[in-house]
Short mmCIF file of C-alpha atoms in Angstrom, two decimals:
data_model
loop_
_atom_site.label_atom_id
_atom_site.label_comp_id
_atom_site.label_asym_id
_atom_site.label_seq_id
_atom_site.Cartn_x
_atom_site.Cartn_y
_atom_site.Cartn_z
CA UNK L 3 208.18 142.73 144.94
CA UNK L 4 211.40 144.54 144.78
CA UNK L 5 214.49 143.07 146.44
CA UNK L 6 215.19 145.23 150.08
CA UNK L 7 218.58 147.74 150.29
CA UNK L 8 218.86 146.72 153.84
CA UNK L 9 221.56 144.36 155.44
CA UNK L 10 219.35 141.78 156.63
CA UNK L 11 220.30 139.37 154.13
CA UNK L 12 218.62 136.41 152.11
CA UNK L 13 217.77 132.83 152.04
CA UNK L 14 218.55 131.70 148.54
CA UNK L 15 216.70 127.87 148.62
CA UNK L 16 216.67 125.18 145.97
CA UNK L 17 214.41 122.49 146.49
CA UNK L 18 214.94 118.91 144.59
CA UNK L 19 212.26 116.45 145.42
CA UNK L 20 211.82 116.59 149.07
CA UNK L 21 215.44 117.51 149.97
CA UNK L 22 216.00 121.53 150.57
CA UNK L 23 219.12 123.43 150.20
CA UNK L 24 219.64 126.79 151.90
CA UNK L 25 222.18 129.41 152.49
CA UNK L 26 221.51 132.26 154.30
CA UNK L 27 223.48 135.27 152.53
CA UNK L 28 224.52 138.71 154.10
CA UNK L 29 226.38 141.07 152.88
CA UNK L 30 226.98 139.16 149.61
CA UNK L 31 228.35 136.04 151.99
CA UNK L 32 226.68 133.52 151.77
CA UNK L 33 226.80 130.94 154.55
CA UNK L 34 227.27 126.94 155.00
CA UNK L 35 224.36 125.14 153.44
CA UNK L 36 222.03 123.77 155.38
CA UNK L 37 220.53 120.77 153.43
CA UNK L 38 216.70 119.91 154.94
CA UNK L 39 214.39 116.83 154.69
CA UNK L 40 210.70 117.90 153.86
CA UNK L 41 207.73 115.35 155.37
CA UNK L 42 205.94 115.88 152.26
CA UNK L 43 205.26 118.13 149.07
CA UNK L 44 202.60 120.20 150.73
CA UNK L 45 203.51 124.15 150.64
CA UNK L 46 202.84 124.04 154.47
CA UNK L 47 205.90 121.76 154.87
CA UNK L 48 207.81 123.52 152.68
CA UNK L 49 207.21 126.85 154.14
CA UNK L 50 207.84 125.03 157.57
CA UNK L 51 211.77 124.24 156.57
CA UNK L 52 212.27 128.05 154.89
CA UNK L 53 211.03 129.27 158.20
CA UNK L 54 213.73 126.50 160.11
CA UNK L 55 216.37 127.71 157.54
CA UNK L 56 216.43 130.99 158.46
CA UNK L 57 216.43 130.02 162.29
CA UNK L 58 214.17 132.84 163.76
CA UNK L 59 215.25 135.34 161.09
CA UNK L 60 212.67 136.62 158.98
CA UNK L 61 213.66 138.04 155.12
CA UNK L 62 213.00 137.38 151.82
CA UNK L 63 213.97 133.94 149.76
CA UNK L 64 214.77 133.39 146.14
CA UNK L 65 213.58 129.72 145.61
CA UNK L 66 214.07 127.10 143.05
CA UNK L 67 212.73 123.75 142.10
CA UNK L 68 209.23 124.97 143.73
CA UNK L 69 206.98 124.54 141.18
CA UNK L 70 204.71 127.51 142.58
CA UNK L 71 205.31 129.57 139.38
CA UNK L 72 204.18 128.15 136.01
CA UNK L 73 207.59 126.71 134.05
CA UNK L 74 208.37 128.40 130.69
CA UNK L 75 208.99 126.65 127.34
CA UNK L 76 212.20 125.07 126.29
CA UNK L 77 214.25 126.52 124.31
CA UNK L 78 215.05 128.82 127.33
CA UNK L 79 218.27 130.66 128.33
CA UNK L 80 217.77 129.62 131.90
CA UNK L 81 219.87 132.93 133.38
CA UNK L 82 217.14 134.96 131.74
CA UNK L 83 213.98 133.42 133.24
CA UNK L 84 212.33 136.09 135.92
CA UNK L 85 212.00 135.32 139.27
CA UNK L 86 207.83 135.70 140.75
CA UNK L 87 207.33 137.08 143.78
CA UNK L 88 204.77 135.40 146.00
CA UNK L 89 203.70 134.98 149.18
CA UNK L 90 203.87 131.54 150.64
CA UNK L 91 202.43 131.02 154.09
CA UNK L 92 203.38 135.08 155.26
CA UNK L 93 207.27 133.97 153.58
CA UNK L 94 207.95 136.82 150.60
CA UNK L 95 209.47 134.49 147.85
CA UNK L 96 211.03 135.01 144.50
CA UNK L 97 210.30 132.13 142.60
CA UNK L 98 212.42 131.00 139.87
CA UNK L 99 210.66 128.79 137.06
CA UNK L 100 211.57 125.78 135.90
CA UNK L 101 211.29 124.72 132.24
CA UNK L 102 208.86 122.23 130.19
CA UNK L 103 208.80 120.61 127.21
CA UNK L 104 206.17 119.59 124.58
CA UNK L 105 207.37 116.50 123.51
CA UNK L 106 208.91 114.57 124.88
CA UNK L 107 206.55 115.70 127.62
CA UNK L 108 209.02 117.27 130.86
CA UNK L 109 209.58 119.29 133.15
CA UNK L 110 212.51 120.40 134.96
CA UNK L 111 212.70 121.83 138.24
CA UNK L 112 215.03 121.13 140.84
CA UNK L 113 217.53 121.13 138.72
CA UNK L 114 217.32 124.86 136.99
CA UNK L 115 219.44 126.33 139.50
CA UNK L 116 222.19 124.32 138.87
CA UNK L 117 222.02 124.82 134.98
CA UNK L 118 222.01 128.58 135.38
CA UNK L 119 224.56 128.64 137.71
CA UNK L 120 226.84 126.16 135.65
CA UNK L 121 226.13 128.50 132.18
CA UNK L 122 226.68 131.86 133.87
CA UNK L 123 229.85 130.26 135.42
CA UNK L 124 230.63 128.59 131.47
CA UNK L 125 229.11 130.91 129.13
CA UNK L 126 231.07 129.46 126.43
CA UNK L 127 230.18 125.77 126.85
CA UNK L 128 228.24 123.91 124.28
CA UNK L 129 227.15 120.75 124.65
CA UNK L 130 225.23 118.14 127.03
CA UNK L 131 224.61 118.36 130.64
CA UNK L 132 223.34 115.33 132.91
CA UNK L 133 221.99 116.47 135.95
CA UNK L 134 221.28 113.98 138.36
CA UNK L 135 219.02 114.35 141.55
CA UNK L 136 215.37 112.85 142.16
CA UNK L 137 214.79 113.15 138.49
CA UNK L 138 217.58 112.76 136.19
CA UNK L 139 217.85 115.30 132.79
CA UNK L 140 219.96 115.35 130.24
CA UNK L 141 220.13 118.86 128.51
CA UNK L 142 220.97 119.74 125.41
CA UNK L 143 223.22 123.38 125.66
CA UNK L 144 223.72 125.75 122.71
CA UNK L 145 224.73 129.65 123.28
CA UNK L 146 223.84 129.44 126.74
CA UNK L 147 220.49 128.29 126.14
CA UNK L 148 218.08 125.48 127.48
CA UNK L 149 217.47 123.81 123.55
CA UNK L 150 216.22 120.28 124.64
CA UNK L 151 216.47 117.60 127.51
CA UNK L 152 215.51 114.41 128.39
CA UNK L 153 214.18 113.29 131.74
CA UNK L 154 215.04 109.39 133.74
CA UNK L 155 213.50 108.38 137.12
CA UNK L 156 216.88 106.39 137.67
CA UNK L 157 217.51 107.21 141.09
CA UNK L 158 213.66 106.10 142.20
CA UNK L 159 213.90 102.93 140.44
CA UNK L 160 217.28 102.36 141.74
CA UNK L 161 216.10 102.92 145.06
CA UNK L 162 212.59 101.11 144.74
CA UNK L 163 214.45 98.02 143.29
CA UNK L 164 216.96 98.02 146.46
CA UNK L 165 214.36 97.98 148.44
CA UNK L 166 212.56 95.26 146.89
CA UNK L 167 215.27 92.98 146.96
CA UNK L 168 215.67 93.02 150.70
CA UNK L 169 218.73 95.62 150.18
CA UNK L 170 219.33 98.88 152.45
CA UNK L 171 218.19 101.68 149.79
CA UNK L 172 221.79 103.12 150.03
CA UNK L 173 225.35 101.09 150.40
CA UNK L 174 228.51 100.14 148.95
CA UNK L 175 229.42 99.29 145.46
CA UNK L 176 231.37 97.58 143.57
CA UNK L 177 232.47 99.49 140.69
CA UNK L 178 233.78 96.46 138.04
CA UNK L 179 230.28 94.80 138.61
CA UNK L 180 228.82 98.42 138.13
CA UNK L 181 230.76 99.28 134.29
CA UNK L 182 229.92 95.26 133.74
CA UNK L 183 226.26 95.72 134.01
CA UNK L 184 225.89 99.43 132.35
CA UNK L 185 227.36 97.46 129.59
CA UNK L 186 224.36 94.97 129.73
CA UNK L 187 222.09 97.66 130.41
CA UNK L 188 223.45 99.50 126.74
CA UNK L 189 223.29 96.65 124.51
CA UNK L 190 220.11 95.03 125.91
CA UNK L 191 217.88 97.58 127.13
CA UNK L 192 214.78 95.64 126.78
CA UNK L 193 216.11 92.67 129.20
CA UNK L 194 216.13 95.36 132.14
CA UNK L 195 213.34 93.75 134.02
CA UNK L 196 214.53 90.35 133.82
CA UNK L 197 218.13 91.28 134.86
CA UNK L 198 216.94 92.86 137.33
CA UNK L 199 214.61 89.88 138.57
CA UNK L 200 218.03 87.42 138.27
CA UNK L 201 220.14 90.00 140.76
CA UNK L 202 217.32 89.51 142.90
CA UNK L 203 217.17 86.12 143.16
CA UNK L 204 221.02 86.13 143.64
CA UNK L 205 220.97 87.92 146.53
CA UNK L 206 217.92 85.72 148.20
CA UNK L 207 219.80 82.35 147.12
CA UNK L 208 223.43 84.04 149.20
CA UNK L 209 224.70 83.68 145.58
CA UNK L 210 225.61 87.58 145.28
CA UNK L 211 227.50 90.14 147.83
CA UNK L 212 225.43 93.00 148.98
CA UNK L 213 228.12 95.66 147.25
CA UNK L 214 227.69 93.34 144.18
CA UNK L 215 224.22 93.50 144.07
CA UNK L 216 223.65 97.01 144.85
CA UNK L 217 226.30 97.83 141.93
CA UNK L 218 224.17 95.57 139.19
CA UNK L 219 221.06 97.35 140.13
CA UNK L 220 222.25 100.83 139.50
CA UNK L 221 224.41 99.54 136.47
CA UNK L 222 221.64 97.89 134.80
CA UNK L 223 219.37 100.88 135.60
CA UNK L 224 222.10 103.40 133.98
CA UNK L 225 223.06 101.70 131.08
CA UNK L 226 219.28 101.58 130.03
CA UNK L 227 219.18 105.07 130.97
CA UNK L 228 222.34 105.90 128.90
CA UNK L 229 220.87 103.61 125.69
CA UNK L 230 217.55 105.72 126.00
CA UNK L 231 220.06 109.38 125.77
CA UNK L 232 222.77 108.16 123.68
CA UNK L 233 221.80 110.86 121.45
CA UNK L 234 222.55 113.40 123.71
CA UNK L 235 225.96 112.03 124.89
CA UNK L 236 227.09 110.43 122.03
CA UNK L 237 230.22 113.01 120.46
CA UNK L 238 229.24 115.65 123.14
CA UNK L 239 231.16 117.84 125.20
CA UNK L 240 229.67 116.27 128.96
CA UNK L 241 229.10 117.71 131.93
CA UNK L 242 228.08 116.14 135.48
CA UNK L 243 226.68 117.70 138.39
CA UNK L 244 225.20 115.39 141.01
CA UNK L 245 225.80 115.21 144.62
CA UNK L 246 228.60 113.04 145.56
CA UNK L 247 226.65 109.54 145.84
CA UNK L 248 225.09 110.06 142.64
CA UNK L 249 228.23 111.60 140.64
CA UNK L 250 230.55 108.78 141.59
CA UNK L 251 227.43 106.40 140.00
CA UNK L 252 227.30 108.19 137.06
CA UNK L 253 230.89 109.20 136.42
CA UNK L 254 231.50 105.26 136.70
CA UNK L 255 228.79 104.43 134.00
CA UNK L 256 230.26 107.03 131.96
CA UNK L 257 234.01 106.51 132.56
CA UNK L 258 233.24 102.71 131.76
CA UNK L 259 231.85 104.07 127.98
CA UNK L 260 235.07 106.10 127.82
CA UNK L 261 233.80 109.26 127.71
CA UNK L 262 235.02 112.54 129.00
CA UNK L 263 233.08 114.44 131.72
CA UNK L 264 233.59 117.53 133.10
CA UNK L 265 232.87 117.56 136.99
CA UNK L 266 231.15 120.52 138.32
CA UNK L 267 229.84 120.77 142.12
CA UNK L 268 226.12 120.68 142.77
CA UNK L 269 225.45 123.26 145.92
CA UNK L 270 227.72 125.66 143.88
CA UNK L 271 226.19 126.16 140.52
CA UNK L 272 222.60 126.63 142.69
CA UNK L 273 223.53 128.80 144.78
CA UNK L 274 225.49 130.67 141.72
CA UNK L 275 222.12 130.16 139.47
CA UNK L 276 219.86 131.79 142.85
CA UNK L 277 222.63 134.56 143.07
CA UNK L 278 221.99 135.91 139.65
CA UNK L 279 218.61 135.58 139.45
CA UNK L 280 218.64 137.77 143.25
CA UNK L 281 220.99 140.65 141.78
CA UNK L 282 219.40 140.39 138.21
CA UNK L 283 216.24 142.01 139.85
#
């Protein structure tokens, strides 16, 4: 499928778990995002929200994070993987891959976008980028390509260990408790469970603030996260993209090791990474 000459625009969509991210882009203008919670993984529902993204408009969408196309092979220059055109429910959609690797066994999706965008926008950068979202990866960047990465289901366990405490699965922080426990997290990986069992029973026994507890949970959960990729940030140039909850966790972890990140903002580099991929047709 060849992209249309006429005005009528395009959706450009990246989807990251269940939450969808569109802009609707005419002329080369792309408008405000519109960010979309999907029921379920189904292509049904997924189709469903393209179809409420476009609000009664009907044209063609580039899509990441899908996983309707096969992913290609790290190493990868991700501005150079093609988009596949499909048809999804009667929607015509360009599909960008994601990438896999061998071993250790991963895939990344959701994030791709974001990593195009943020290496077309930084051809020259070399080094790591941590890309937090529903799945966490840590990739390793050489010459504008895709060479390695490592994959963490941080955010779910954050969130499934909130929940089983009696916590709300989002709240405030407290960011001294937060660097305290990354620390513990780094230099005792293996007592993760059992930390996590004592914050717990803190918060049950009234012994431990909500914002306290919510901050040892994610701390804990990073710094393991951090031991398991040290090799990745460890004397790296660093770069974060995450959506604002996420980034402030992370950059706190990080900032807390002393190391340097470079900020870069999420909905940007995707829509960026879908905007090549559309004219690169």
């Amino acid at each position: 499928m060849n992209p249309p000459q006429s005005a009528a625009g395009w959706l450009a969509a990246n989807l990251d778990g269940l939450t969808l991210t569109a802009w609707t882009v005419t002329d080369g203008a792309p408008a405000p995002a519109q960010v979309l919670q999907l029921p379920d993984g189904s292509p049904a529902a997924l189709a469903a929200k393209l179809r409420q993204a476009m609000g009664g408009g009907t044209f063609p969408v580039v899509l990441g994070g899908s996983g309707l196309v096969p992913p290609r092979p790290v190493p990868a220059v991700p501005a150079e993987l093609p988009l596949s055109g499909i048809r999804l429910d009667g929607l015509e959609v360009h599909a960008l891959p994601g990438v896999s690797q061998a071993a250790p066994c991963g895939v990344m999706q959701g994030a791709l976008a974001k990593l195009s965008g943020f290496l077309q926008l930084n051809p020259d950068w070399d080094g790591v980028v941590c890309l937090p979202g529903a799945v966490t990866h840590w990739v390793q960047v050489s010459a504008r390509e895709a060479v390695s990465f490592q994959s963490a289901l941080t955010g779910q366990l954050a969130q499934a260990a909130a929940q089983a405490t009696g916590l709300a699965a989002a709240g405030d922080w407290d960011k001294a408790a937060l660097a305290d426990a990354a620390a513990d997290g780094i230099a005792k990986p293996e007592l993760l469970a059992a930390r996590l069992a004592s914050v717990q029973a803190a918060w049950v026994l009234g012994q431990m603030p909500a914002a306290s507890a919510h901050a040892r949970i994610w701390g804990l959960l990073l710094g393991a996260e951090l031991a398991a990729a040290r090799p990745y940030w460890l004397g790296q140039n660093l770069a974060l993209i995450a959506e604002p909850p996420l980034q402030a966790l992370y950059a706190a972890a990080l900032e807390a090791q002393a190391l340097p990140v470079s900020l870069a903002d999420p909905a940007r580099m995707a829509l960026e990474g879908l905007t090549r991929a559309w004219n690169g047709r």
